[in-house]
Amino acid sequence: MEVRRPMRVVLAGRRQVAGSRACRASDVGALLAVVRAVAALALALAGAVPLAWADALPGPAATRIDLPLADGTALTAHWFPRAGTAPRPAVIALHGCGGLWRNARSVGTVFEARYPEYIERLHAAGFHVLLPDSFTTRGSGPICSQKAADRVIKVETRRADVRAGVQWLAARPDVDAARIVVLGWSHGAMTALSALNARRTDAAAPVAGVIAFYPGCAGLLQWPFALSQPLLMLLGGADDWTPPARCEQLVARTRSAQPTVDITLHVYPGAYHGFDGRNPVRFRTGVPNGVDAAGVHAGGDPQARVAAHAELDRFLARWAHAPGTPAAPINAPLPADTR
């Protein structure tokens, strides 16, 4: 098995501190590379990790990996394990239409600011983090400016990424397969909901919970939809990109069909798309998929951000305790199929 040389990836908002300790930095780096290579080889030989390991990345224990997809291609993902020895819960985090990277010049080197922040938050909650790169893998940059009907990479395309990520995590000895949570923003949130639609025979499993930040729900309303895990949905009341009304309708319909379904819904008044970020609200022209064809508003809302993060922390706390103990109810009864 080939283990390629380390590739430098800088997390936005982090600074690396240079200095010497008991030995030279080059010696430490060489030793870590050997240790990671041996560990990867051992896991692969044991059959515990169904993928080809790729470049080891410096920083907070990050590794770039290749996840095999059913069509024979490989999905690039970034693995940020939480320190510790016992099996831990894990989060698959799905980026929005803007992709993972800060800009076109920083692809492969600098994440967009939200992702390092969430990695740190999720680690603090006790979770490993897996970040699939659905766009770069397929030779694409951001798709926000593309009309939804014209996109080559659709929600349906990315459902395969969720299944591959869940299968990879569930096979790892350092992950508790009963505590895998899927988190998504916008297009990634739509992907998460579609991938976990219990009405579909190819729904991703095993998944303990799903978190959806400001998804678009119009497409989901066109098909039978059900959940077999708890859902936390967080929406902006003033969102003119993915208006909350359709998602509220989806939640109401799901609750009616599944009276015991575990759904927590919060709509933050006055908040726009991307309210959990730090950038100021601005009008983005050239985004054709909102209420106004000329563009949409997007940006952070300090109050909504704090409130949403508190809800996120409470939701994740369900799985942060004893290994193998899922939230209850974990499987809401599915209604009769009326298709």
XYZ file of C-alpha atoms in Angstrom:
339
model
C 0.000 0.000 0.000
C 1.300 3.431 -0.901
C 1.188 6.193 1.696
C 1.946 9.481 0.006
C 3.958 12.304 1.476
C 2.241 14.788 3.792
C 0.342 17.630 2.147
C 0.108 20.933 3.959
C -3.423 22.069 4.805
C -3.991 25.218 6.853
C -7.181 25.631 8.840
C -8.572 29.170 8.585
C -8.320 31.061 11.872
C -5.506 28.864 13.284
C -1.841 29.790 13.592
C 0.980 27.309 13.774
C 3.602 27.915 16.476
C 7.193 27.073 15.590
C 9.684 25.976 18.186
C 11.883 23.166 19.365
C 11.272 20.698 22.159
C 13.168 17.525 23.015
C 14.112 16.930 19.362
C 14.016 18.726 16.040
C 10.646 19.403 14.377
C 11.782 17.482 11.286
C 12.475 14.412 13.416
C 9.051 14.654 15.051
C 7.366 14.999 11.675
C 9.197 11.990 10.312
C 8.260 9.918 13.346
C 4.596 10.919 13.093
C 4.556 10.051 9.412
C 5.917 6.575 10.180
C 3.420 6.044 13.006
C 0.485 7.116 10.836
C 1.640 4.954 7.959
C 1.975 1.887 10.188
C -1.432 2.523 11.771
C -3.085 2.939 8.385
C -1.487 -0.260 7.094
C -2.553 -2.207 10.177
C -6.150 -1.015 9.884
C -6.295 -1.839 6.199
C -4.843 -5.323 6.685
C -7.348 -5.953 9.455
C -10.169 -5.066 7.075
C -11.452 -2.422 9.487
C -11.228 0.478 7.034
C -12.766 -0.105 3.579
C -10.809 2.615 1.745
C -7.423 3.673 0.492
C -5.656 5.942 2.964
C -4.148 9.064 1.474
C -2.103 12.049 2.613
C -1.582 12.639 6.317
C -2.278 16.277 7.108
C -0.666 18.372 9.829
C -2.830 20.325 12.243
C -5.400 18.908 14.686
C -4.838 15.222 13.823
C -6.268 15.613 10.317
C -6.050 13.033 7.550
C -7.181 13.240 3.947
C -8.841 10.016 2.853
C -10.486 8.502 -0.204
C -13.925 6.939 0.247
C -14.941 4.464 -2.470
C -18.299 5.193 -4.095
C -20.580 2.688 -5.768
C -19.838 4.129 -9.231
C -16.152 3.284 -8.855
C -14.942 6.811 -8.124
C -13.293 7.943 -4.909
C -14.703 10.698 -2.700
C -12.126 12.913 -1.014
C -12.895 13.555 2.654
C -11.056 15.061 5.606
C -10.932 13.125 8.863
C -10.508 14.909 12.199
C -10.507 12.283 14.966
C -11.119 13.342 18.539
C -8.268 12.400 20.866
C -8.828 9.413 23.112
C -8.883 5.638 23.053
C -12.494 4.561 23.662
C -14.942 4.403 20.732
C -16.482 7.854 20.328
C -19.473 9.308 18.512
C -18.839 10.914 15.133
C -20.335 13.635 12.950
C -20.411 13.684 9.158
C -20.484 17.393 8.255
C -21.825 18.272 4.798
C -20.817 21.607 3.258
C -23.208 23.929 1.484
C -23.246 25.067 -2.160
C -20.086 27.121 -1.584
C -17.975 24.043 -0.896
C -15.292 23.538 1.754
C -12.651 26.024 0.660
C -12.204 29.742 1.338
C -11.822 30.663 -2.350
C -10.609 29.310 -5.681
C -6.950 29.997 -4.789
C -7.157 28.114 -1.493
C -8.613 24.801 -2.685
C -6.838 22.056 -0.777
C -5.132 24.464 1.610
C -7.527 26.764 3.525
C -11.019 25.818 4.675
C -13.849 28.346 4.701
C -13.951 29.813 8.206
C -17.038 27.975 9.479
C -15.504 24.510 9.211
C -12.505 24.907 11.553
C -14.839 26.530 14.052
C -17.298 23.635 13.911
C -14.520 21.040 14.052
C -13.358 22.644 17.284
C -16.909 22.788 18.655
C -17.675 19.186 17.760
C -14.380 17.989 19.231
C -15.218 19.831 22.440
C -18.516 17.913 22.523
C -16.589 14.636 22.240
C -17.171 13.831 18.556
C -14.907 12.775 15.728
C -15.539 14.806 12.542
C -15.585 13.693 8.896
C -15.789 16.379 6.183
C -16.552 15.015 2.703
C -15.548 17.257 -0.216
C -18.399 16.635 -2.638
C -17.359 19.288 -5.169
C -13.571 19.192 -5.586
C -13.783 15.416 -5.860
C -15.995 15.833 -8.923
C -13.932 18.608 -10.501
C -16.331 21.352 -9.453
C -16.081 24.607 -7.578
C -18.998 26.292 -5.774
C -22.426 25.796 -7.336
C -24.351 28.615 -5.629
C -24.601 30.665 -8.819
C -25.971 27.747 -10.846
C -29.697 27.319 -11.273
C -30.837 24.280 -9.329
C -32.216 22.611 -12.446
C -28.895 23.059 -14.293
C -26.604 21.665 -11.608
C -24.646 18.527 -12.390
C -23.964 17.892 -8.698
C -27.360 17.598 -7.092
C -28.667 16.471 -3.729
C -29.288 13.084 -5.299
C -25.609 12.918 -6.272
C -24.411 13.697 -2.770
C -26.595 11.061 -1.127
C -23.903 8.568 -2.148
C -21.345 10.609 -0.194
C -23.385 10.270 2.996
C -23.753 6.512 2.602
C -20.016 6.102 1.952
C -19.120 8.250 4.956
C -21.470 6.393 7.297
C -20.171 3.005 6.159
C -16.574 4.093 6.643
C -17.219 5.462 10.115
C -19.238 2.431 11.215
C -16.310 0.147 10.324
C -13.746 2.055 12.402
C -12.775 0.666 15.816
C -12.487 4.186 17.269
C -16.075 5.097 16.274
C -19.216 3.960 18.078
C -21.458 3.025 15.155
C -24.571 3.596 17.288
C -23.649 7.273 17.669
C -23.101 8.603 14.156
C -24.788 11.958 13.488
C -25.170 13.703 10.114
C -24.924 17.517 10.080
C -25.482 19.707 7.033
C -25.711 23.347 6.003
C -28.044 24.499 3.202
C -27.367 22.181 0.218
C -25.618 19.833 2.636
C -28.650 19.915 4.945
C -30.914 19.061 2.006
C -28.556 16.186 1.226
C -28.679 14.966 4.824
C -32.478 14.917 4.901
C -32.683 13.168 1.541
C -30.019 10.607 2.476
C -31.885 9.731 5.689
C -35.367 9.633 4.170
C -36.651 6.362 5.635
C -39.088 6.041 2.735
C -36.158 5.147 0.499
C -34.653 1.681 0.571
C -31.142 3.108 0.120
C -31.280 5.393 3.168
C -27.928 5.806 4.911
C -27.484 3.625 7.989
C -26.610 3.364 10.792
C -27.330 6.992 11.720
C -28.427 8.115 15.187
C -29.488 11.692 14.439
C -29.554 14.477 11.865
C -28.980 18.240 12.148
C -30.138 20.533 9.356
C -29.150 24.205 9.171
C -31.443 26.175 6.800
C -32.153 23.504 4.151
C -34.461 23.950 1.202
C -37.412 21.594 1.615
C -39.421 22.120 -1.589
C -37.957 19.014 -3.235
C -38.580 16.829 -0.197
C -42.244 17.824 -0.197
C -42.659 16.238 -3.627
C -41.896 12.736 -2.347
C -42.975 10.478 0.526
C -40.786 11.332 3.519
C -40.254 9.755 6.937
C -37.597 9.716 9.643
C -36.255 6.910 11.786
C -33.931 9.104 13.854
C -34.193 12.389 15.787
C -33.959 15.616 13.786
C -32.831 19.087 14.808
C -33.808 21.702 12.203
C -32.636 25.319 12.528
C -34.079 27.962 10.189
C -33.832 31.707 9.598
C -37.152 33.514 9.757
C -36.070 36.111 7.165
C -34.262 33.624 4.911
C -34.964 34.587 1.284
C -32.675 31.905 -0.135
C -34.305 28.831 1.425
C -37.453 30.299 3.023
C -38.550 28.438 6.167
C -42.205 27.904 5.177
C -41.569 24.749 3.111
C -39.515 23.150 5.861
C -42.160 24.019 8.441
C -44.667 22.326 6.143
C -42.444 19.246 5.857
C -42.082 19.031 9.625
C -45.844 19.397 10.150
C -46.558 16.695 7.569
C -44.001 14.345 9.110
C -45.346 14.878 12.618
C -48.860 14.174 11.391
C -47.807 10.915 9.741
C -45.458 9.918 12.593
C -46.940 11.182 15.879
C -43.959 9.906 17.907
C -41.285 11.299 15.605
C -38.523 13.178 17.448
C -38.195 16.563 15.701
C -36.908 19.791 17.245
C -37.583 22.842 15.042
C -36.416 26.395 15.700
C -37.036 29.403 13.476
C -35.050 32.505 14.399
C -36.988 35.721 13.598
C -35.125 38.207 11.421
C -32.267 35.813 10.699
C -31.038 35.265 7.139
C -29.361 32.330 5.411
C -26.036 31.531 7.074
C -27.112 33.053 10.397
C -24.662 30.823 12.308
C -21.667 32.450 10.611
C -19.691 35.562 11.535
C -19.814 37.481 8.247
C -22.127 40.510 8.125
C -25.372 40.204 6.163
C -25.014 41.227 2.530
C -27.024 40.910 -0.640
C -25.435 38.305 -2.906
C -26.125 38.928 -6.561
C -25.918 36.127 -9.069
C -27.640 33.564 -6.855
C -30.738 32.567 -8.851
C -32.398 30.073 -6.513
C -33.940 32.354 -3.930
C -37.170 34.316 -3.679
C -35.643 37.120 -5.785
C -33.971 35.950 -9.000
C -31.539 38.867 -8.696
C -29.972 37.520 -5.533
C -30.322 36.649 -1.871
C -29.342 37.907 1.563
C -26.831 35.897 3.568
C -24.829 36.503 6.720
C -24.552 36.005 10.423
C -26.984 36.956 13.161
C -25.273 37.089 16.576
C -28.378 36.242 18.609
C -29.495 33.435 16.313
C -25.951 32.099 16.194
C -25.704 31.825 19.981
C -29.165 30.279 20.266
C -28.527 27.796 17.451
C -25.220 26.697 18.915
C -26.900 26.127 22.267
C -29.495 23.919 20.551
C -26.747 22.086 18.695
C -24.884 21.420 21.945
C -28.037 20.119 23.640
C -28.835 17.843 20.721
C -25.323 16.412 20.544
C -25.273 15.817 24.304
C -27.704 12.949 23.756
C -24.867 10.897 22.274
C -21.877 12.290 24.145
C -22.255 10.040 27.182
C -21.990 6.247 27.406
C -20.801 4.342 24.318
C -23.513 2.424 22.520
C -26.350 4.386 24.132
C -28.459 6.035 21.406
C -31.056 8.735 21.938
C -34.616 7.691 22.638
C -36.791 7.301 20.722
C -34.273 6.298 18.064
C -36.752 4.648 15.692
C -40.053 6.431 15.264
C -42.705 4.083 13.782
C -43.090 4.653 10.077
C -46.580 5.329 8.707
C -48.212 3.044 6.182
C -46.892 3.537 2.664
C -49.516 5.502 0.746
C -47.673 5.788 -2.584
